CSV table of C-alpha atoms and ligand atoms in Angstrom, one decimal:
chain,number,residue,atom,x,y,z
A,59,MET,CA,204.4,-78.0,-18.8
A,60,THR,CA,202.7,-80.7,-16.1
A,61,VAL,CA,199.4,-80.5,-16.8
A,62,THR,CA,197.6,-78.9,-13.5
A,63,VAL,CA,194.5,-78.9,-13.2
A,64,ARG,CA,192.0,-77.9,-10.1
A,65,PHE,CA,189.0,-78.6,-8.8
A,66,ALA,CA,186.9,-76.0,-7.0
A,67,PRO,CA,183.7,-76.3,-4.8
A,68,SER,CA,182.5,-73.9,-2.0
A,69,PRO,CA,182.9,-75.9,0.8
A,70,THR,CA,178.4,-74.9,2.1
A,71,GLY,CA,177.6,-77.8,1.5
A,72,GLN,CA,178.4,-81.8,0.6
A,73,ILE,CA,178.7,-82.0,-2.9
A,74,HIS,CA,176.6,-83.8,-5.9
A,75,ILE,CA,176.6,-85.9,-7.9
A,76,GLY,CA,176.5,-83.0,-11.1
A,77,ASN,CA,179.9,-81.9,-8.4
A,78,ALA,CA,181.4,-84.9,-8.5
A,79,ARG,CA,180.7,-85.3,-12.5
A,80,THR,CA,183.2,-81.8,-12.7
A,81,ALA,CA,185.2,-83.1,-10.6
A,82,LEU,CA,186.2,-86.5,-12.7
A,83,PHE,CA,186.6,-84.7,-15.8
A,84,ASN,CA,189.4,-83.2,-13.7
A,85,TRP,CA,190.5,-86.0,-12.5
A,86,LEU,CA,190.5,-88.0,-15.9
A,87,PHE,CA,191.7,-85.3,-17.6
A,88,ALA,CA,195.1,-85.6,-15.5
A,89,LEU,CA,195.7,-89.1,-15.2
A,90,LYS,CA,195.0,-89.4,-19.1
A,91,ASN,CA,198.4,-86.9,-19.2
A,92,GLY,CA,200.2,-87.4,-16.4
A,93,GLY,CA,199.5,-84.2,-14.6
A,94,ARG,CA,198.9,-83.3,-11.6
A,95,PHE,CA,195.1,-82.4,-9.4
A,96,ILE,CA,194.8,-79.5,-7.1
A,97,GLN,CA,191.7,-79.7,-4.7
A,98,ARG,CA,190.8,-76.3,-3.7
A,99,PHE,CA,188.0,-74.6,-0.9
A,100,ASP,CA,186.6,-71.8,-2.5
A,101,ASP,CA,185.7,-71.0,0.9
A,102,THR,CA,185.9,-66.4,0.7
A,103,ASP,CA,182.2,-66.6,1.4
A,104,LEU,CA,183.0,-67.1,5.6
A,105,SER,CA,179.2,-67.2,6.6
A,106,ARG,CA,178.7,-70.0,4.1
A,107,SER,CA,181.6,-72.4,4.2
A,108,LYS,CA,182.4,-74.9,6.8
A,109,GLN,CA,185.2,-77.0,6.9
A,110,GLU,CA,183.3,-79.9,8.1
A,111,TYR,CA,181.6,-79.6,4.2
A,112,ALA,CA,185.3,-79.1,3.1
A,113,ASP,CA,186.1,-82.8,5.3
A,114,GLY,CA,182.9,-84.1,4.2
A,115,ILE,CA,184.4,-83.6,-0.1
A,116,LEU,CA,187.8,-84.4,0.7
A,117,TYR,CA,185.9,-87.7,2.2
A,118,ASP,CA,183.7,-87.9,-0.7
A,119,LEU,CA,186.3,-87.7,-3.4
A,120,HIS,CA,188.3,-90.7,-1.9
A,121,TRP,CA,185.7,-92.1,-1.8
A,122,LEU,CA,185.7,-92.0,-5.8
A,123,GLY,CA,189.3,-92.2,-6.3
A,124,ILE,CA,190.3,-88.8,-6.5
A,125,PHE,CA,193.1,-87.7,-4.5
A,126,GLN,CA,194.3,-84.4,-4.6
A,127,ASP,CA,198.3,-84.0,-5.2
A,128,GLY,CA,197.1,-80.5,-3.3
A,129,THR,CA,194.6,-78.7,-1.2
A,130,GLU,CA,194.6,-74.9,-0.7
A,131,TYR,CA,192.0,-72.9,0.8
A,132,GLN,CA,191.0,-69.4,-0.3
A,133,SER,CA,190.2,-68.0,3.2
A,134,ARG,CA,194.7,-68.3,3.7
A,135,ARG,CA,195.7,-67.0,0.6
A,136,ILE,CA,193.6,-63.3,0.8
A,137,GLU,CA,196.9,-61.1,1.6
A,138,THR,CA,197.3,-62.7,-2.1
A,139,TYR,CA,193.8,-60.9,-3.4
A,140,GLU,CA,194.9,-57.9,-1.6
A,141,ALA,CA,197.5,-57.3,-3.1
A,142,ALA,CA,196.1,-58.5,-7.2
A,143,ALA,CA,193.6,-55.8,-6.3
A,144,ASP,CA,196.4,-53.4,-5.1
A,145,LYS,CA,198.6,-54.3,-9.0
A,146,LEU,CA,195.0,-53.8,-11.2
A,147,ARG,CA,193.6,-50.7,-8.7
A,148,LYS,CA,197.7,-48.6,-9.9
A,149,ALA,CA,196.3,-49.9,-13.8
A,150,GLY,CA,193.3,-48.1,-13.4
A,151,LEU,CA,191.4,-51.2,-14.2
A,152,LEU,CA,189.3,-51.2,-10.2
A,153,TYR,CA,187.5,-48.6,-9.1
A,154,PRO,CA,185.4,-47.5,-6.3
A,155,CYS,CA,181.7,-47.9,-7.4
A,156,TYR,CA,179.4,-46.5,-4.4
A,157,GLU,CA,175.8,-46.7,-5.5
A,158,THR,CA,173.0,-49.1,-3.5
A,159,ALA,CA,171.6,-52.1,-5.3
A,160,GLU,CA,168.6,-49.6,-5.5
A,161,GLU,CA,170.5,-47.4,-7.0
A,162,LEU,CA,171.8,-49.5,-9.4
A,163,ASP,CA,167.9,-52.0,-10.1
A,164,LEU,CA,166.3,-48.3,-11.0
A,165,ARG,CA,169.3,-47.7,-13.4
A,166,ARG,CA,169.3,-50.9,-15.0
A,167,LYS,CA,165.1,-50.1,-15.7
A,168,ILE,CA,166.3,-47.1,-17.0
A,169,ARG,CA,168.4,-48.3,-19.8
A,170,ARG,CA,165.8,-50.9,-20.6
A,171,THR,CA,163.5,-48.3,-21.5
A,172,ARG,CA,165.8,-46.3,-23.3
A,173,GLY,CA,166.5,-49.6,-25.6
A,174,LEU,CA,170.4,-49.9,-23.8
A,175,PRO,CA,171.5,-53.2,-23.1
A,176,PRO,CA,171.9,-53.8,-18.8
A,177,VAL,CA,174.5,-53.1,-18.2
A,178,TYR,CA,176.2,-50.7,-16.1
A,179,GLY,CA,177.1,-47.8,-17.1
A,180,ARG,CA,179.6,-46.8,-15.7
A,181,GLU,CA,178.7,-44.3,-13.9
A,182,ALA,CA,181.1,-44.6,-10.8
A,183,LEU,CA,184.0,-43.8,-13.1
A,184,ALA,CA,182.5,-40.1,-13.4
A,185,LEU,CA,182.8,-39.0,-9.5
A,186,THR,CA,184.7,-36.7,-9.1
A,187,HIS,CA,187.4,-36.1,-6.2
A,188,GLU,CA,186.0,-33.9,-4.4
A,189,GLN,CA,182.5,-36.1,-5.1
A,190,ILE,CA,184.4,-39.3,-3.4
A,191,ALA,CA,185.1,-37.5,-0.3
A,192,GLU,CA,182.0,-36.6,0.3
A,193,HIS,CA,181.1,-40.5,0.3
A,194,GLU,CA,183.8,-41.3,2.0
A,195,ALA,CA,183.0,-38.6,4.8
A,196,ASP,CA,178.5,-40.0,4.9
A,197,GLY,CA,180.7,-43.3,6.0
A,198,ARG,CA,180.4,-45.0,2.7
A,199,LYS,CA,182.2,-48.1,1.6
A,200,PRO,CA,182.7,-48.8,-2.0
A,201,HIS,CA,182.4,-51.5,-3.4
A,202,TRP,CA,185.4,-52.1,-6.7
A,203,ARG,CA,184.4,-52.8,-10.5
A,204,PHE,CA,187.2,-54.2,-13.5
A,205,LEU,CA,187.0,-52.4,-16.1
A,206,LEU,CA,186.4,-54.7,-18.4
A,207,PRO,CA,188.5,-53.7,-21.8
A,208,ASN,CA,185.6,-52.9,-24.1
A,209,PHE,CA,186.3,-49.9,-25.5
A,210,LYS,CA,189.8,-48.0,-27.1
A,211,ASP,CA,189.8,-44.6,-25.3
A,212,ASP,CA,186.2,-43.6,-24.1
A,213,PRO,CA,185.4,-46.0,-21.9
A,214,PHE,CA,181.7,-44.5,-22.1
A,215,GLU,CA,182.1,-45.7,-25.7
A,216,THR,CA,182.2,-49.7,-25.4
A,217,GLU,CA,182.3,-51.5,-28.1
A,218,ARG,CA,182.2,-54.5,-29.3
A,219,THR,CA,185.0,-56.5,-28.0
A,220,GLU,CA,185.6,-60.6,-28.0
A,221,VAL,CA,187.2,-62.6,-26.0
A,222,THR,CA,187.9,-66.1,-28.1
A,223,TRP,CA,189.0,-69.8,-26.4
A,224,THR,CA,189.5,-72.8,-27.7
A,225,ASP,CA,187.6,-75.2,-25.4
A,226,VAL,CA,188.9,-78.3,-25.0
A,227,VAL,CA,185.2,-79.6,-24.8
A,228,ARG,CA,183.0,-77.5,-26.7
A,229,GLY,CA,185.6,-76.4,-29.3
A,230,GLU,CA,185.6,-72.6,-30.6
A,231,GLU,CA,183.6,-69.5,-27.7
A,232,THR,CA,183.5,-66.4,-27.5
A,233,VAL,CA,182.0,-63.9,-25.4
A,234,ASP,CA,181.1,-60.1,-26.1
A,235,LEU,CA,182.6,-58.0,-23.4
A,236,ALA,CA,180.7,-54.9,-24.3
A,237,SER,CA,176.9,-57.0,-23.1
A,238,LEU,CA,178.7,-57.4,-20.1
A,239,SER,CA,178.4,-55.1,-17.1
A,240,ASP,CA,182.0,-54.6,-15.2
A,241,PRO,CA,182.0,-57.0,-12.6
A,242,VAL,CA,182.0,-56.3,-8.2
A,243,LEU,CA,185.5,-57.9,-7.6
A,244,VAL,CA,185.7,-56.4,-4.1
A,245,ARG,CA,182.3,-55.8,-1.7
A,246,GLU,CA,181.8,-53.4,0.5
A,247,ASP,CA,183.5,-55.0,3.3
A,248,GLY,CA,186.8,-55.7,1.8
A,249,THR,CA,185.5,-59.1,0.9
A,250,PHE,CA,186.6,-60.4,-2.3
A,251,LEU,CA,183.9,-61.7,-4.8
A,252,TYR,CA,184.9,-65.6,-6.8
A,253,THR,CA,185.9,-64.1,-9.6
A,254,LEU,CA,189.6,-62.5,-9.0
A,255,PRO,CA,190.7,-65.6,-5.7
A,256,SER,CA,190.0,-67.6,-8.8
A,257,VAL,CA,192.4,-66.2,-11.2
A,258,THR,CA,194.9,-65.5,-8.7
A,259,ASP,CA,195.1,-68.3,-7.5
A,260,ASP,CA,194.9,-70.5,-11.0
A,261,ILE,CA,198.5,-67.8,-12.1
A,262,ASP,CA,200.2,-68.4,-8.8
A,263,MET,CA,199.0,-72.5,-8.7
A,264,GLY,CA,200.2,-73.1,-12.2
A,265,ILE,CA,197.0,-73.9,-13.4
A,266,THR,CA,196.7,-75.3,-17.3
A,267,HIS,CA,193.5,-76.8,-17.6
A,268,VAL,CA,190.4,-74.8,-16.0
A,269,ILE,CA,187.3,-77.9,-16.7
A,270,ARG,CA,184.2,-77.0,-14.5
A,271,GLY,CA,180.2,-76.4,-15.8
A,272,ASP,CA,178.7,-74.7,-19.0
A,273,ASP,CA,177.0,-71.2,-16.3
A,274,HIS,CA,180.8,-70.3,-16.3
A,275,ILE,CA,180.9,-69.8,-20.4
A,276,THR,CA,180.7,-66.4,-19.7
A,277,ASN,CA,183.0,-65.7,-16.0
A,278,THR,CA,186.2,-67.0,-18.5
A,279,GLY,CA,184.7,-64.5,-20.9
A,280,VAL,CA,185.9,-61.6,-17.6
A,281,GLN,CA,188.3,-64.3,-16.1
A,282,ILE,CA,190.4,-64.2,-19.7
A,283,ALA,CA,190.7,-60.4,-19.3
A,284,LEU,CA,191.4,-60.5,-16.2
A,285,PHE,CA,194.4,-63.3,-16.4
A,286,LYS,CA,195.9,-60.4,-19.3
A,287,ALA,CA,195.2,-57.4,-16.7
A,288,LEU,CA,197.9,-58.9,-14.0
A,289,ASP,CA,200.4,-59.9,-17.4
A,290,ALA,CA,200.0,-63.6,-16.9
A,291,GLU,CA,199.2,-66.5,-19.8
A,292,PRO,CA,194.9,-67.7,-19.5
A,293,PRO,CA,195.4,-71.4,-19.1
A,294,ALA,CA,193.2,-73.0,-21.2
A,295,PHE,CA,189.4,-73.2,-20.9
A,296,GLY,CA,186.9,-76.3,-20.9
A,297,HIS,CA,182.9,-76.3,-19.7
A,298,HIS,CA,180.6,-79.6,-19.4
A,299,ASN,CA,177.2,-79.8,-19.9
A,300,LEU,CA,175.7,-79.8,-16.6
A,301,LEU,CA,172.8,-82.3,-14.7
A,302,THR,CA,169.4,-81.8,-14.3
A,303,THR,CA,167.3,-84.7,-12.7
A,304,ALA,CA,164.6,-86.1,-15.0
A,305,SER,CA,162.5,-83.5,-14.6
A,306,GLY,CA,165.0,-80.9,-15.8
A,307,GLU,CA,165.6,-79.4,-12.3
A,308,GLY,CA,168.8,-78.5,-11.8
A,309,LEU,CA,171.4,-79.6,-8.9
A,310,SER,CA,171.8,-78.0,-5.3
A,311,LYS,CA,174.7,-77.9,-3.3
A,312,ARG,CA,172.2,-76.6,-1.0
A,313,THR,CA,169.2,-79.1,-1.1
A,314,GLY,CA,171.1,-82.7,-0.5
A,315,ALA,CA,169.9,-84.1,-4.4
A,316,LEU,CA,171.2,-86.8,-4.7
A,317,SER,CA,174.0,-85.7,-2.7
A,318,VAL,CA,177.7,-87.7,-2.9
A,319,ALA,CA,177.5,-89.1,0.7
A,320,GLY,CA,173.7,-90.0,0.6
A,321,LEU,CA,174.7,-92.5,-2.0
A,322,ARG,CA,176.8,-93.9,-0.6
A,323,GLU,CA,174.8,-94.1,2.5
A,324,SER,CA,172.3,-95.6,0.9
A,325,GLY,CA,175.3,-98.7,-0.6
A,326,ILE,CA,176.0,-97.2,-4.1
A,327,GLU,CA,179.4,-98.1,-5.1
A,328,PRO,CA,181.9,-95.2,-5.5
A,329,MET,CA,182.8,-97.1,-10.0
A,330,ALA,CA,179.0,-97.0,-10.6
A,331,LEU,CA,178.3,-93.4,-9.7
A,332,ALA,CA,181.2,-92.5,-11.8
A,333,SER,CA,180.3,-94.3,-14.5
A,334,LEU,CA,177.1,-92.8,-14.9
A,335,ALA,CA,178.4,-88.6,-13.8
A,336,VAL,CA,180.9,-89.5,-16.4
A,337,LEU,CA,179.3,-91.3,-18.7
A,338,VAL,CA,176.2,-89.6,-18.9
A,339,GLY,CA,175.2,-86.5,-21.9
A,340,THR,CA,178.7,-87.7,-24.2
A,341,SER,CA,178.9,-90.4,-27.3
A,342,GLU,CA,179.8,-93.3,-25.1
A,343,ASN,CA,177.0,-95.0,-23.4
A,344,VAL,CA,176.6,-95.9,-19.8
A,345,GLU,CA,177.6,-98.9,-19.1
A,346,ALA,CA,178.9,-100.2,-15.7
A,347,VAL,CA,183.3,-99.3,-15.6
A,348,ALA,CA,185.4,-101.4,-13.0
A,349,SER,CA,188.0,-99.3,-12.1
A,350,MET,CA,189.1,-95.3,-12.5
A,351,ALA,CA,191.8,-96.0,-15.3
A,352,GLU,CA,189.4,-98.4,-17.5
A,353,LEU,CA,187.2,-95.0,-16.5
A,354,ALA,CA,190.2,-92.8,-18.0
A,355,LYS,CA,190.6,-95.1,-21.6
A,356,ARG,CA,186.3,-94.1,-22.4
A,357,PHE,CA,186.8,-90.6,-21.1
A,358,ASP,CA,187.0,-88.4,-24.4
A,359,LEU,CA,186.0,-84.6,-23.1
A,360,THR,CA,184.9,-83.9,-26.6
A,361,SER,CA,182.7,-86.8,-26.4
A,362,THR,CA,180.3,-84.3,-24.6
A,363,SER,CA,177.2,-83.0,-25.2
A,364,LYS,CA,176.6,-79.8,-25.1
A,365,SER,CA,173.4,-79.2,-23.4
A,366,ALA,CA,172.2,-79.8,-20.1
A,367,SER,CA,172.2,-83.9,-19.5
A,368,LYS,CA,168.9,-85.1,-17.9
A,369,PHE,CA,169.6,-88.9,-15.7
A,370,ASP,CA,167.9,-91.3,-13.8
A,371,PRO,CA,169.0,-91.9,-10.5
A,372,ASP,CA,167.8,-95.8,-11.4
A,373,ASP,CA,170.8,-95.9,-13.5
A,374,LEU,CA,173.0,-96.0,-10.4
A,375,ILE,CA,171.0,-99.6,-9.6
A,376,THR,CA,171.2,-100.9,-12.7
A,377,LEU,CA,174.8,-99.7,-12.8
A,378,ASN,CA,175.7,-101.1,-9.1
A,379,ARG,CA,174.0,-104.7,-10.1
A,380,ALA,CA,176.2,-104.6,-12.7
A,381,LEU,CA,179.6,-103.4,-11.1
A,382,LEU,CA,178.7,-106.7,-8.5
A,383,LEU,CA,177.9,-108.7,-11.1
A,384,GLN,CA,181.5,-108.4,-12.1
A,385,MET,CA,182.9,-108.1,-8.9
A,386,PRO,CA,186.3,-110.1,-8.1
A,387,PHE,CA,186.2,-111.9,-4.6
A,388,SER,CA,189.8,-110.4,-3.8
A,389,ASP,CA,187.6,-107.1,-4.5
A,390,ALA,CA,184.5,-108.0,-2.0
A,391,ARG,CA,186.4,-110.0,1.0
A,392,ASP,CA,187.5,-107.2,2.6
A,393,ARG,CA,183.9,-105.5,2.9
A,394,LEU,CA,182.2,-108.8,3.7
A,395,VAL,CA,184.0,-109.3,7.2
A,396,ALA,CA,181.8,-106.4,8.2
A,397,PHE,CA,178.9,-108.3,7.5
A,398,GLY,CA,180.5,-111.7,9.3
A,399,VAL,CA,180.7,-113.4,6.0
A,400,THR,CA,184.3,-114.8,7.0
A,401,GLY,CA,186.6,-118.8,6.5
A,402,ASP,CA,186.2,-120.8,3.5
A,403,GLN,CA,182.4,-121.0,2.5
A,404,ALA,CA,183.1,-116.4,2.0
A,405,GLU,CA,184.7,-117.3,-1.9
A,406,PRO,CA,181.6,-119.6,-2.9
A,407,PHE,CA,179.5,-117.8,-1.1
A,408,TRP,CA,180.1,-114.4,-3.0
A,409,HIS,CA,180.3,-116.3,-6.3
A,410,ALA,CA,176.9,-117.5,-5.7
A,411,VAL,CA,175.4,-114.9,-4.6
A,412,ARG,CA,176.8,-111.1,-6.5
A,413,GLY,CA,174.4,-111.6,-9.3
A,414,ASN,CA,171.3,-111.6,-7.2
A,415,ILE,CA,172.5,-108.8,-5.4
A,416,GLU,CA,171.3,-104.4,-5.7
A,417,LYS,CA,174.0,-103.2,-3.0
A,418,LEU,CA,177.1,-105.3,-1.6
A,419,ALA,CA,175.5,-105.6,1.9
A,420,ASP,CA,172.2,-107.8,0.5
A,421,ALA,CA,174.4,-110.1,0.9
A,422,ALA,CA,174.3,-110.1,4.2
A,423,ASN,CA,171.0,-111.2,4.6
A,424,TRP,CA,171.6,-114.6,1.6
A,425,TRP,CA,174.8,-115.1,3.8
A,426,ARG,CA,172.0,-115.0,7.0
A,427,ILE,CA,169.9,-117.2,4.4
A,428,VAL,CA,172.2,-119.6,3.8
A,429,ARG,CA,173.8,-120.6,7.4
A,430,ASP,CA,170.0,-120.4,9.9
A,431,GLY,CA,167.5,-121.1,6.6
A,432,PRO,CA,164.6,-118.8,5.6
A,433,ASP,CA,163.9,-115.6,7.0
A,434,THR,CA,160.1,-116.8,8.0
A,435,GLN,CA,159.1,-120.3,7.5
A,436,PRO,CA,157.6,-121.7,4.8
A,437,GLU,CA,154.1,-122.0,4.0
A,438,PHE,CA,153.2,-125.3,2.4
A,439,SER,CA,150.5,-127.2,1.0
A,440,GLU,CA,150.0,-130.2,2.4
A,441,LYS,CA,151.1,-132.2,-1.0
A,442,ASP,CA,154.1,-129.9,-1.3
A,443,THR,CA,154.6,-130.0,2.4
A,444,GLU,CA,154.4,-134.3,1.4
A,445,PHE,CA,156.6,-133.5,-1.7
A,446,VAL,CA,160.0,-131.9,0.1
A,447,ARG,CA,160.5,-134.5,2.9
A,448,THR,CA,160.1,-136.5,0.3
A,449,ALA,CA,162.8,-134.9,-1.8
A,450,LEU,CA,164.9,-134.4,1.7
A,451,ASP,CA,164.9,-138.0,2.1
A,452,LEU,CA,166.3,-138.6,-0.8
A,453,LEU,CA,169.3,-136.4,0.0
A,454,PRO,CA,172.9,-137.4,-1.4
A,455,PRO,CA,175.3,-138.4,0.8
A,456,GLU,CA,178.2,-135.5,1.1
A,457,PRO,CA,180.9,-135.3,0.4
A,458,TRP,CA,178.3,-132.6,-1.8
A,459,ASP,CA,180.0,-130.2,-4.3
A,460,ALA,CA,178.5,-127.9,-7.6
A,461,GLY,CA,177.0,-131.1,-8.9
A,462,THR,CA,175.2,-132.1,-6.2
A,463,TRP,CA,171.9,-129.9,-6.7
A,464,LYS,CA,171.5,-132.3,-10.4
A,465,LEU,CA,171.8,-135.5,-9.1
A,466,TRP,CA,169.4,-134.8,-6.1
A,467,THR,CA,167.0,-133.2,-8.3
A,468,ASN,CA,166.8,-136.0,-10.9
A,469,GLU,CA,166.8,-138.5,-8.0
A,470,VAL,CA,164.0,-136.1,-6.9
A,471,LYS,CA,162.4,-136.2,-10.5
A,472,GLU,CA,162.3,-139.7,-10.9
A,473,LYS,CA,160.4,-141.1,-8.1
A,474,THR,CA,157.9,-138.7,-7.6
A,475,GLY,CA,156.8,-137.6,-11.0
A,476,ARG,CA,157.7,-134.0,-9.9
A,477,ARG,CA,159.1,-131.2,-12.8
A,478,GLY,CA,160.0,-127.6,-13.8
A,479,GLY,CA,157.9,-125.4,-11.1
A,480,MET,CA,156.5,-127.7,-9.8
A,481,LEU,CA,159.1,-129.3,-8.8
A,482,PHE,CA,161.3,-125.9,-8.6
A,483,LYS,CA,158.9,-123.9,-6.5
A,484,PRO,CA,158.7,-126.0,-3.2
A,485,LEU,CA,162.0,-126.8,-3.3
A,486,ARG,CA,163.8,-122.8,-3.8
A,487,LEU,CA,160.3,-122.4,-0.9
A,488,ALA,CA,162.4,-124.7,1.7
A,489,LEU,CA,166.5,-124.2,0.6
A,490,THR,CA,165.8,-120.0,1.2
A,491,GLY,CA,161.7,-119.1,2.4
A,492,LEU,CA,162.0,-117.4,-1.4
A,493,GLU,CA,160.8,-117.9,-4.2
A,494,SER,CA,163.7,-115.8,-6.1
A,495,GLY,CA,167.3,-115.7,-5.9
A,496,PRO,CA,170.7,-117.1,-6.3
A,497,GLU,CA,171.3,-120.4,-7.9
A,498,LEU,CA,170.0,-123.3,-5.7
A,499,ALA,CA,173.2,-125.2,-7.8
A,500,ASP,CA,175.7,-123.1,-5.9
A,501,LEU,CA,173.6,-122.4,-2.7
A,502,LEU,CA,173.4,-126.7,-1.9
A,503,PRO,CA,176.7,-127.6,-1.5
A,504,LEU,CA,176.3,-124.0,1.1
A,505,ILE,CA,174.3,-124.8,3.3
A,506,GLY,CA,175.4,-128.6,3.3
A,507,ARG,CA,173.4,-132.0,4.2
A,508,GLU,CA,173.0,-130.8,8.6
A,509,GLY,CA,171.8,-127.0,6.9
A,510,THR,CA,169.5,-129.1,5.0
A,511,LEU,CA,167.7,-131.6,6.7
A,512,ALA,CA,167.7,-129.2,9.5
A,513,ARG,CA,165.1,-127.0,7.1
A,514,ARG,CA,162.0,-130.1,6.6
A,515,PRO,CA,159.0,-128.6,7.0
B,20,LIG,N1,183.7,-72.2,-7.4
B,20,LIG,C1,183.7,-71.9,-8.3
B,20,LIG,C2,182.5,-73.5,-8.8
B,20,LIG,O1,182.1,-74.2,-7.7
B,20,LIG,C3,184.6,-72.2,-9.2
B,20,LIG,C4,184.1,-72.3,-9.8
B,20,LIG,C5,185.5,-73.3,-10.8
B,20,LIG,O2,186.1,-73.7,-10.9
B,20,LIG,O3,186.5,-71.6,-11.5
B,20,LIG,O4,180.9,-72.8,-9.4
């Protein structure tokens, strides 16, 4: 069977680095196993779901290097869910309930004071036809619960019922169905909650592995029971740990915290984000991995830690720097064109500056400095002014190459007696207007003799 996975966000906001982790875990798993990746939008909540969010998520995934083999929208599959719900109703596994939220709340409180677990007591199962007819006559609409298989003959006599699976991330996992309330699958207004559509889709789309956050572990117990109720073999499940901010807070699509789009706009490279999103909270070192194929080699579901993982957004900058430092010109060329970095000098320029930038766009600043001189005129003491002038008078004739800097500064050293910082600092300042930056030996031939002379203080 072809490995088939899916990434199933609700399009209710921008995805963040934690969602990217789920998407990447699925993508890398598919990549490693020659499998398929389905993009599924869980958009049954029509009031909160928006096409623009779905479009944004697709854009984010493609930018990251994730390309789906198919795209599905739950809102277009409602009839399929109706059919699944009918099948359950016919089997007596989906029953109507009329309680209001307040009634349920009161019952929970009563159960608690009696020392019973605060789960739904299945009172609606005991409703007679007359009582149901009365509710309907009063205009009350039912919501529908799935009868969990946690009893032998009498649904009011629940007993410990373990659902066990070998989680592809966490190993052996167990959920006791007697500890849960029968889940509501259909709301009063006839709309579906996530549980049944998800299982129906996983069956219809031939999903072999459901890989998602560990906040879904309990759902998995319920969903395995649902697969069986619908006469289907459950897929394999894997639950990865969630990412939290340094202060331990969860990430939310709604707040836009650390959104993929925001990070992209701030100049983070896709592989910096992917490297952090995948490797943090695993036994692997968090390192800048330059390609998805390489990341797939490092990726091992079972090395994922079981507890939530804090991460530091500043690590993204460190990874970004590391990626840019390794980035070959062939990868940077097309993007540099957007900053006007073109022509014969583009390649040596890239090699000169790539180790001194945080974001690729920072290269534009260096290009301007190399071509037009310092952004602000450097201020020199009288002595340094004199020194720089003397040094410029000693510039060797062109052609210039990587050895010119050494040749020139040796000559300057000899003639002026200056050395170390006294020698190099004023020259760097004169050439770039800045106290630090790329190797001057690399910049000098790019600036050229004429350009260098034009920097005379
Ligand atoms: N829409 C669900 C979520 O975003 C999908 C969970 C799943 O992968 O089944 O949490």
